[in-house]
Short mmCIF file of C-alpha atoms in Angstrom, two decimals:
data_model
loop_
_atom_site.label_atom_id
_atom_site.label_comp_id
_atom_site.label_asym_id
_atom_site.label_seq_id
_atom_site.Cartn_x
_atom_site.Cartn_y
_atom_site.Cartn_z
CA UNK H 1480 -67.66 -72.56 -96.98
CA UNK H 1481 -69.93 -72.40 -94.05
CA UNK H 1482 -73.29 -74.34 -93.95
CA UNK H 1483 -75.53 -75.38 -91.44
CA UNK H 1484 -78.02 -78.53 -91.16
CA UNK H 1485 -77.34 -82.00 -92.68
CA UNK H 1486 -75.70 -82.25 -96.35
CA UNK H 1487 -76.51 -84.43 -99.36
CA UNK H 1488 -74.20 -85.60 -101.95
CA UNK H 1489 -74.89 -88.12 -104.53
CA UNK H 1490 -73.81 -91.49 -104.05
CA UNK H 1491 -73.60 -94.86 -105.98
CA UNK H 1492 -77.26 -95.51 -106.60
CA UNK H 1493 -78.85 -92.94 -103.98
CA UNK H 1494 -77.89 -89.85 -102.01
CA UNK H 1495 -75.75 -89.92 -99.11
CA UNK H 1496 -76.30 -87.82 -96.14
CA UNK H 1497 -73.49 -86.32 -93.97
CA UNK H 1498 -74.82 -85.32 -90.68
CA UNK H 1499 -71.50 -83.29 -89.77
CA UNK H 1500 -71.95 -79.70 -91.14
CA UNK H 1501 -68.78 -77.96 -92.55
CA UNK H 1502 -69.37 -75.06 -90.08
CA UNK H 1503 -66.95 -76.85 -87.42
CA UNK H 1504 -63.97 -76.94 -90.05
CA UNK H 1505 -61.23 -74.54 -88.72
CA UNK H 1506 -61.25 -71.45 -91.63
CA UNK H 1507 -57.57 -70.90 -90.44
CA UNK H 1508 -56.58 -73.81 -92.09
CA UNK H 1509 -55.36 -74.25 -95.64
CA UNK H 1510 -57.52 -74.76 -98.07
CA UNK H 1511 -55.95 -78.39 -98.92
CA UNK H 1512 -56.55 -78.98 -95.36
CA UNK H 1513 -60.20 -77.96 -95.25
CA UNK H 1514 -60.96 -80.06 -98.58
CA UNK H 1515 -59.18 -83.11 -96.59
CA UNK H 1516 -61.57 -83.00 -93.78
CA UNK H 1517 -64.39 -82.75 -95.82
CA UNK H 1518 -63.51 -85.54 -98.10
CA UNK H 1519 -62.77 -87.93 -94.88
CA UNK H 1520 -66.39 -86.61 -93.56
CA UNK H 1521 -67.84 -88.13 -96.80
CA UNK H 1522 -66.13 -91.13 -96.97
CA UNK H 1523 -66.99 -91.83 -93.40
CA UNK H 1524 -70.81 -90.99 -94.41
CA UNK H 1525 -70.65 -93.23 -97.50
CA UNK H 1526 -68.98 -96.28 -95.41
CA UNK H 1527 -71.73 -96.04 -92.60
CA UNK H 1528 -74.63 -95.70 -95.16
CA UNK H 1529 -73.16 -98.80 -96.69
CA UNK H 1530 -73.09 -100.73 -93.42
CA UNK H 1531 -76.74 -99.49 -92.51
CA UNK H 1532 -77.87 -101.29 -95.90
CA UNK H 1533 -75.65 -104.16 -95.86
CA UNK H 1534 -77.74 -106.85 -94.91
CA UNK H 1535 -75.50 -109.70 -94.97
CA UNK H 1536 -73.11 -107.74 -92.59
CA UNK H 1537 -75.80 -107.30 -90.26
CA UNK H 1538 -76.87 -110.86 -90.31
CA UNK H 1539 -73.15 -111.98 -89.75
CA UNK H 1540 -73.08 -109.38 -87.03
CA UNK H 1541 -76.23 -110.89 -85.37
CA UNK H 1542 -75.01 -114.47 -85.42
CA UNK H 1543 -71.88 -113.16 -83.68
CA UNK H 1544 -73.76 -111.57 -80.95
CA UNK H 1545 -76.42 -113.87 -80.20
CA UNK H 1546 -75.77 -117.05 -78.46
CA UNK H 1547 -78.17 -119.92 -79.55
CA UNK H 1548 -80.94 -120.63 -76.79
CA UNK H 1549 -81.70 -123.94 -75.64
CA UNK H 1550 -79.11 -125.50 -77.49
CA UNK H 1551 -75.41 -125.09 -75.52
CA UNK H 1552 -73.61 -127.24 -78.08
CA UNK H 1553 -74.61 -125.00 -80.82
CA UNK H 1554 -73.85 -121.98 -79.22
CA UNK H 1555 -71.70 -119.71 -80.85
CA UNK H 1556 -68.71 -118.45 -78.60
CA UNK H 1557 -68.56 -114.60 -79.52
CA UNK H 1558 -65.33 -113.03 -79.02
CA UNK H 1559 -66.99 -109.73 -78.19
CA UNK H 1560 -68.43 -111.19 -74.93
CA UNK H 1561 -66.67 -110.80 -71.36
CA UNK H 1562 -67.60 -113.39 -69.08
CA UNK H 1563 -67.00 -113.17 -65.19
CA UNK H 1564 -68.50 -110.25 -64.60
CA UNK H 1565 -70.76 -109.44 -61.16
CA UNK H 1566 -73.78 -109.39 -63.24
CA UNK H 1567 -72.78 -111.67 -65.68
CA UNK H 1568 -71.54 -111.11 -69.25
CA UNK H 1569 -71.06 -108.00 -71.11
CA UNK H 1570 -69.54 -106.93 -74.50
CA UNK H 1571 -66.27 -105.75 -74.24
CA UNK H 1572 -66.97 -102.46 -76.10
CA UNK H 1573 -68.42 -101.29 -73.05
CA UNK H 1574 -67.21 -103.32 -69.83
CA UNK H 1575 -63.82 -103.84 -68.44
CA UNK H 1576 -63.83 -107.20 -66.31
CA UNK H 1577 -61.10 -105.95 -64.15
CA UNK H 1578 -63.11 -102.60 -62.76
CA UNK H 1579 -66.59 -102.66 -63.85
CA UNK H 1580 -69.58 -104.27 -61.73
CA UNK H 1581 -69.98 -104.89 -58.36
CA UNK H 1582 -72.17 -102.75 -55.80
CA UNK H 1583 -70.56 -100.57 -52.83
CA UNK H 1584 -71.17 -101.85 -49.38
CA UNK H 1585 -74.64 -100.21 -48.03
CA UNK H 1586 -76.32 -101.26 -51.45
CA UNK H 1587 -74.85 -104.99 -51.15
CA UNK H 1588 -76.21 -105.02 -47.57
CA UNK H 1589 -79.74 -103.43 -48.74
CA UNK H 1590 -80.05 -106.32 -51.23
CA UNK H 1591 -79.09 -108.98 -48.98
CA UNK H 1592 -81.90 -107.83 -46.81
CA UNK H 1593 -84.52 -107.44 -49.39
CA UNK H 1594 -83.72 -111.19 -50.46
CA UNK H 1595 -84.04 -112.16 -47.04
CA UNK H 1596 -87.43 -110.53 -46.84
CA UNK H 1597 -88.72 -111.64 -49.99
CA UNK H 1598 -87.82 -115.17 -49.12
CA UNK H 1599 -89.77 -115.15 -45.78
CA UNK H 1600 -92.74 -113.20 -47.23
CA UNK H 1601 -92.56 -115.58 -50.39
CA UNK H 1602 -92.75 -118.58 -48.32
CA UNK H 1603 -96.04 -117.39 -46.24
CA UNK H 1604 -97.60 -116.53 -49.89
CA UNK H 1605 -96.94 -119.97 -51.09
CA UNK H 1606 -98.66 -121.68 -48.19
CA UNK H 1607 -101.70 -119.41 -48.38
CA UNK H 1608 -101.63 -120.05 -52.48
CA UNK H 1609 -101.78 -123.43 -51.72
CA UNK H 1610 -104.40 -123.56 -49.05
CA UNK H 1611 -106.65 -121.23 -51.60
CA UNK H 1612 -106.18 -123.51 -54.34
CA UNK H 1613 -106.94 -126.64 -52.56
CA UNK H 1614 -110.52 -125.04 -51.57
CA UNK H 1615 -111.26 -123.84 -54.90
CA UNK H 1616 -110.48 -127.61 -55.89
CA UNK H 1617 -113.08 -129.05 -53.54
CA UNK H 1618 -115.34 -126.32 -54.59
CA UNK H 1619 -115.15 -127.37 -58.27
CA UNK H 1620 -115.68 -130.87 -57.32
CA UNK H 1621 -119.19 -129.87 -55.64
CA UNK H 1622 -120.27 -127.99 -58.50
CA UNK H 1623 -122.00 -130.09 -61.05
CA UNK H 1624 -122.77 -127.39 -63.78
CA UNK H 1625 -122.37 -128.21 -67.39
CA UNK H 1626 -123.31 -124.77 -68.90
CA UNK H 1627 -120.43 -124.82 -71.18
CA UNK H 1628 -120.41 -128.75 -72.36
CA UNK H 1629 -122.22 -127.50 -75.97
CA UNK H 1630 -118.82 -125.82 -76.68
CA UNK H 1631 -116.49 -128.80 -75.65
CA UNK H 1632 -116.34 -129.91 -79.14
CA UNK H 1633 -114.08 -126.80 -80.11
CA UNK H 1634 -111.62 -128.01 -77.97
CA UNK H 1635 -111.61 -131.73 -79.10
CA UNK H 1636 -109.74 -131.33 -82.78
CA UNK H 1637 -107.62 -129.06 -83.84
CA UNK H 1638 -106.79 -127.78 -87.51
CA UNK H 1639 -104.24 -130.16 -88.88
CA UNK H 1640 -100.83 -128.40 -89.09
CA UNK H 1641 -102.30 -125.18 -87.74
CA UNK H 1642 -101.33 -125.57 -84.23
CA UNK H 1643 -97.81 -126.89 -84.59
CA UNK H 1644 -96.96 -124.27 -87.40
CA UNK H 1645 -98.32 -121.44 -85.06
CA UNK H 1646 -96.38 -122.72 -82.26
CA UNK H 1647 -93.12 -122.87 -84.08
CA UNK H 1648 -93.51 -119.62 -85.25
CA UNK H 1649 -94.29 -117.81 -81.85
CA UNK H 1650 -91.29 -119.94 -80.55
CA UNK H 1651 -89.23 -118.32 -82.59
CA UNK H 1652 -90.56 -114.84 -82.20
CA UNK H 1653 -89.97 -115.37 -78.43
CA UNK H 1654 -86.39 -116.57 -78.83
CA UNK H 1655 -85.71 -113.83 -80.94
CA UNK H 1656 -86.94 -111.06 -78.44
CA UNK H 1657 -85.15 -112.97 -75.84
CA UNK H 1658 -81.89 -113.05 -77.58
CA UNK H 1659 -82.23 -109.15 -78.54
CA UNK H 1660 -82.74 -108.00 -74.92
CA UNK H 1661 -79.95 -110.52 -74.12
CA UNK H 1662 -77.81 -108.44 -76.23
CA UNK H 1663 -79.23 -104.93 -74.97
CA UNK H 1664 -78.14 -106.21 -71.64
CA UNK H 1665 -74.47 -107.07 -72.86
CA UNK H 1666 -74.47 -103.38 -74.05
CA UNK H 1667 -75.88 -101.62 -70.91
CA UNK H 1668 -79.47 -100.84 -72.18
CA UNK H 1669 -82.38 -101.31 -69.86
CA UNK H 1670 -79.99 -102.37 -66.91
CA UNK H 1671 -78.34 -100.33 -64.10
CA UNK H 1672 -74.56 -100.90 -63.83
CA UNK H 1673 -71.87 -99.39 -61.56
CA UNK H 1674 -68.71 -98.58 -63.55
CA UNK H 1675 -65.15 -97.59 -62.81
CA UNK H 1676 -65.25 -93.69 -62.17
CA UNK H 1677 -63.07 -93.28 -65.38
CA UNK H 1678 -65.60 -95.08 -67.65
CA UNK H 1679 -69.06 -93.61 -66.09
CA UNK H 1680 -69.56 -91.08 -68.43
CA UNK H 1681 -67.98 -92.46 -71.50
CA UNK H 1682 -70.27 -95.29 -70.85
CA UNK H 1683 -73.50 -92.43 -70.90
CA UNK H 1684 -72.06 -91.05 -73.85
CA UNK H 1685 -71.13 -87.90 -72.48
CA UNK H 1686 -67.78 -85.97 -73.21
CA UNK H 1687 -65.24 -86.13 -75.98
CA UNK H 1688 -64.84 -88.98 -78.20
CA UNK H 1689 -62.14 -89.43 -81.04
CA UNK H 1690 -63.45 -92.56 -82.43
CA UNK H 1691 -64.96 -92.03 -85.54
CA UNK H 1692 -68.87 -92.34 -85.77
CA UNK H 1693 -69.06 -92.35 -82.22
CA UNK H 1694 -71.72 -94.39 -80.55
CA UNK H 1695 -73.89 -92.22 -78.09
CA UNK H 1696 -77.13 -93.50 -76.49
CA UNK H 1697 -80.37 -91.22 -77.00
CA UNK H 1698 -81.07 -91.31 -73.25
CA UNK H 1699 -78.87 -92.27 -70.19
CA UNK H 1700 -79.06 -91.79 -66.45
CA UNK H 1701 -75.90 -91.26 -64.36
CA UNK H 1702 -75.84 -91.60 -60.58
CA UNK H 1703 -72.99 -90.15 -58.94
CA UNK H 1704 -73.65 -91.92 -55.32
CA UNK H 1705 -72.04 -91.39 -52.20
CA UNK H 1706 -71.05 -94.92 -50.96
CA UNK H 1707 -72.27 -93.90 -47.29
CA UNK H 1708 -75.55 -92.08 -48.04
CA UNK H 1709 -78.92 -94.09 -47.38
CA UNK H 1710 -80.44 -91.73 -50.11
CA UNK H 1711 -77.93 -93.16 -52.73
CA UNK H 1712 -79.11 -97.15 -51.62
CA UNK H 1713 -82.67 -96.14 -52.25
CA UNK H 1714 -82.33 -94.39 -55.73
CA UNK H 1715 -79.96 -97.16 -56.87
CA UNK H 1716 -82.66 -99.91 -55.74
CA UNK H 1717 -85.27 -97.93 -57.47
CA UNK H 1718 -83.14 -97.48 -60.81
CA UNK H 1719 -82.67 -101.11 -60.88
CA UNK H 1720 -86.33 -102.01 -60.79
CA UNK H 1721 -87.49 -99.48 -63.69
CA UNK H 1722 -84.57 -99.78 -65.97
CA UNK H 1723 -85.84 -103.00 -67.60
CA UNK H 1724 -89.02 -100.95 -68.45
CA UNK H 1725 -86.72 -98.53 -70.79
CA UNK H 1726 -84.38 -100.92 -72.97
CA UNK H 1727 -83.46 -97.62 -74.90
CA UNK H 1728 -81.74 -95.98 -72.11
CA UNK H 1729 -78.33 -96.64 -70.05
CA UNK H 1730 -78.37 -96.70 -66.52
CA UNK H 1731 -74.83 -96.01 -64.84
CA UNK H 1732 -73.56 -95.20 -61.31
CA UNK H 1733 -70.04 -94.44 -60.07
CA UNK H 1734 -68.69 -93.08 -57.07
CA UNK H 1735 -69.05 -89.23 -57.04
CA UNK H 1736 -65.81 -87.36 -56.50
CA UNK H 1737 -63.59 -89.74 -58.52
CA UNK H 1738 -66.04 -89.66 -61.43
CA UNK H 1739 -66.51 -85.68 -61.72
CA UNK H 1740 -62.70 -85.68 -61.98
CA UNK H 1741 -62.52 -87.82 -64.84
CA UNK H 1742 -65.33 -86.23 -66.80
CA UNK H 1743 -64.67 -84.38 -69.82
CA UNK H 1744 -66.01 -80.90 -71.15
CA UNK H 1745 -65.70 -77.41 -69.65
CA UNK H 1746 -64.47 -77.60 -66.17
CA UNK H 1747 -66.77 -74.54 -65.21
CA UNK H 1748 -70.20 -76.71 -66.10
CA UNK H 1749 -72.43 -75.65 -63.07
CA UNK H 1750 -73.19 -79.26 -62.27
CA UNK H 1751 -69.93 -80.11 -61.74
CA UNK H 1752 -70.03 -77.69 -58.29
CA UNK H 1753 -73.18 -79.37 -56.83
CA UNK H 1754 -73.51 -81.56 -53.88
CA UNK H 1755 -73.29 -85.33 -53.82
CA UNK H 1756 -74.98 -87.81 -54.13
CA UNK H 1757 -76.04 -86.32 -57.64
CA UNK H 1758 -78.23 -87.40 -60.25
CA UNK H 1759 -77.66 -86.67 -63.87
CA UNK H 1760 -80.00 -86.85 -67.10
CA UNK H 1761 -77.71 -87.38 -70.47
CA UNK H 1762 -79.32 -86.68 -73.68
CA UNK H 1763 -77.29 -87.65 -76.98
CA UNK H 1764 -74.26 -86.50 -75.10
CA UNK H 1765 -75.03 -83.48 -73.19
CA UNK H 1766 -76.22 -83.22 -69.54
CA UNK H 1767 -79.74 -81.39 -69.88
CA UNK H 1768 -80.73 -81.70 -66.12
CA UNK H 1769 -79.05 -82.43 -62.77
CA UNK H 1770 -80.33 -82.51 -58.99
CA UNK H 1771 -77.62 -82.43 -56.36
CA UNK H 1772 -78.46 -83.75 -53.11
CA UNK H 1773 -81.49 -85.59 -54.26
CA UNK H 1774 -83.53 -83.67 -51.60
CA UNK H 1775 -86.26 -83.10 -53.82
CA UNK H 1776 -86.87 -87.26 -54.43
CA UNK H 1777 -87.33 -87.71 -50.78
CA UNK H 1778 -89.98 -87.00 -48.05
CA UNK H 1779 -88.49 -87.22 -44.79
CA UNK H 1780 -86.45 -90.95 -44.98
CA UNK H 1781 -88.88 -92.42 -48.07
CA UNK H 1782 -87.91 -92.09 -52.05
CA UNK H 1783 -90.83 -90.47 -54.29
CA UNK H 1784 -90.32 -92.97 -56.86
CA UNK H 1785 -93.21 -91.32 -59.20
CA UNK H 1786 -91.21 -87.77 -58.73
CA UNK H 1787 -87.83 -89.59 -59.85
CA UNK H 1788 -89.57 -90.94 -62.86
CA UNK H 1789 -91.01 -87.90 -64.08
CA UNK H 1790 -88.48 -85.81 -63.32
CA UNK H 1791 -86.34 -88.26 -65.86
CA UNK H 1792 -89.14 -88.33 -68.19
CA UNK H 1793 -89.36 -84.30 -68.33
CA UNK H 1794 -85.69 -84.68 -68.86
CA UNK H 1795 -86.55 -86.75 -72.10
CA UNK H 1796 -83.79 -89.51 -71.02
CA UNK H 1797 -86.15 -92.48 -70.54
CA UNK H 1798 -86.44 -94.26 -74.27
CA UNK H 1799 -89.00 -97.22 -74.64
CA UNK H 1800 -87.73 -98.10 -78.38
CA UNK H 1801 -84.38 -99.93 -78.02
CA UNK H 1802 -81.74 -99.12 -80.44
CA UNK H 1803 -80.82 -101.14 -83.55
CA UNK H 1804 -77.87 -103.33 -83.38
CA UNK H 1805 -75.78 -100.88 -85.53
CA UNK H 1806 -75.98 -98.39 -82.99
CA UNK H 1807 -75.17 -99.97 -79.69
CA UNK H 1808 -71.80 -101.78 -80.38
CA UNK H 1809 -68.77 -99.89 -80.90
CA UNK H 1810 -67.00 -103.18 -82.62
CA UNK H 1811 -67.42 -103.21 -85.84
CA UNK H 1812 -68.06 -106.86 -87.60
CA UNK H 1813 -65.00 -106.28 -89.76
CA UNK H 1814 -62.91 -106.01 -86.58
CA UNK H 1815 -64.33 -108.96 -85.11
CA UNK H 1816 -63.67 -111.34 -88.17
CA UNK H 1817 -60.22 -109.73 -88.43
CA UNK H 1818 -59.54 -111.16 -84.36
CA UNK H 1819 -61.16 -114.41 -85.38
CA UNK H 1820 -58.90 -114.97 -88.43
CA UNK H 1821 -55.65 -113.78 -86.09
CA UNK H 1822 -56.68 -116.14 -83.56
CA UNK H 1823 -57.41 -119.08 -85.97
CA UNK H 1824 -53.81 -118.36 -87.68
CA UNK H 1825 -52.11 -118.41 -84.21
CA UNK H 1826 -54.10 -121.42 -83.39
CA UNK H 1827 -55.78 -120.05 -80.57
CA UNK H 1828 -59.48 -121.07 -81.64
CA UNK H 1829 -60.35 -124.45 -83.02
CA UNK H 1830 -63.59 -123.72 -84.80
CA UNK H 1831 -65.97 -126.78 -85.42
CA UNK H 1832 -66.76 -127.53 -88.61
CA UNK H 1833 -69.66 -129.20 -90.28
CA UNK H 1834 -69.54 -132.82 -91.49
CA UNK H 1835 -70.96 -132.29 -95.30
CA UNK H 1836 -68.86 -135.56 -96.01
CA UNK H 1837 -66.70 -134.06 -98.58
CA UNK H 1838 -62.99 -134.29 -97.55
CA UNK H 1839 -61.18 -131.12 -97.24
CA UNK H 1840 -64.16 -128.68 -96.74
CA UNK H 1841 -63.78 -126.64 -93.48
CA UNK H 1842 -67.02 -124.79 -93.54
CA UNK H 1843 -68.63 -124.32 -89.91
CA UNK H 1844 -72.17 -124.01 -91.21
CA UNK H 1845 -74.73 -126.77 -92.62
CA UNK H 1846 -74.46 -126.65 -96.62
CA UNK H 1847 -74.38 -129.18 -99.30
CA UNK H 1848 -72.23 -129.52 -102.49
CA UNK H 1849 -74.21 -129.71 -105.80
CA UNK H 1850 -73.00 -132.39 -108.23
CA UNK H 1851 -71.04 -134.33 -104.99
CA UNK H 1852 -72.81 -137.53 -103.79
CA UNK H 1853 -71.93 -138.63 -100.43
CA UNK H 1854 -73.34 -140.62 -97.67
CA UNK H 1855 -74.82 -137.22 -96.23
CA UNK H 1856 -75.93 -135.78 -99.39
CA UNK H 1857 -77.34 -136.77 -102.93
CA UNK H 1858 -75.64 -133.66 -104.74
CA UNK H 1859 -78.94 -132.70 -106.63
CA UNK H 1860 -80.40 -129.76 -106.79
CA UNK H 1861 -84.20 -131.14 -107.12
CA UNK H 1862 -84.77 -134.58 -105.55
CA UNK H 1863 -85.59 -137.38 -107.53
CA UNK H 1864 -88.90 -137.91 -106.17
CA UNK H 1865 -89.94 -134.34 -107.33
CA UNK H 1866 -88.59 -135.11 -110.85
CA UNK H 1867 -90.67 -138.03 -110.97
CA UNK H 1868 -93.91 -136.39 -109.79
CA UNK H 1869 -93.20 -133.52 -112.36
CA UNK H 1870 -92.87 -136.33 -115.41
CA UNK H 1871 -96.13 -137.93 -114.14
CA UNK H 1872 -97.97 -134.78 -114.12
CA UNK H 1873 -96.74 -133.76 -117.53
#
């Protein structure tokens, strides 16, 4: 009853893929128990396939996760976001507000020094830039050249409606990208975060997970730091700088000794006996490379950033393409909906309703009632002007 690879079985309308093979089923179990395990796996595969192709659920999940930009009054109050963290907000499936976040003492001091240096250098750069712009302005006044005057007519008139339509479309695309990036940061992708020792390895997807359809990042970087090591400080500053270039990778750090004690898996893993600080490369839940002591990354006291990035790239953990929404959050949309309903029943949430003019309607989104004429709507599917225009044409 063993088989390898992925399985397929006929579902409703299309085949359903089962990623887990039956080879891992204990052969000493009774046949009825084996059939039950296989049936549960098929049911999980069907539910996952339905969720992947359920556009309504995906749209609703996006609505719950995203916050409306530029209009705080219309922002959706997501129950999944935990606020008050040292780095801002994060999803409750990834962060614990009482233990996660923050910086160790040496790293915090290094950031303060960098900020002070940046402010001093920035003031000098601003003064020099102002002087350069002023000189260029006076030079332009002395230049009476009009070689490009023949093309000025191209800047005078715009195509009617084209500019505004393009700007609206482009603005919507930028807002969507900003929302997408914000959501990835809420789940730890493309950012370098400090975690509690008990949550460092689970955050990177390493170890055993009893949850069904466990969410594992394709690539993760774990820094087990030494709070008194300058090498750890230099490495953390560099990882924070490059994390935004790889939105498909999770970057986490935790205090070394305590984090190793909480790590699952085989206690004889060779990387657990290495010197601290240590850098781990985790791909799809497995440690594929590690560097104990970080000596290879430094020449004298300076960090060789190019060597670090090449090492991570060879390990295959630097992922530039971000994962989909269904692959980053452990909280299912139906769980969020259940939580909302429970809070509403307990009168913990007063949800704003859209004023459509119909008494007794409690829908929170913008809508119209067909056949009901109120001050806010006429109740018609087709406007009277369009009806009159069609009659004139006919």
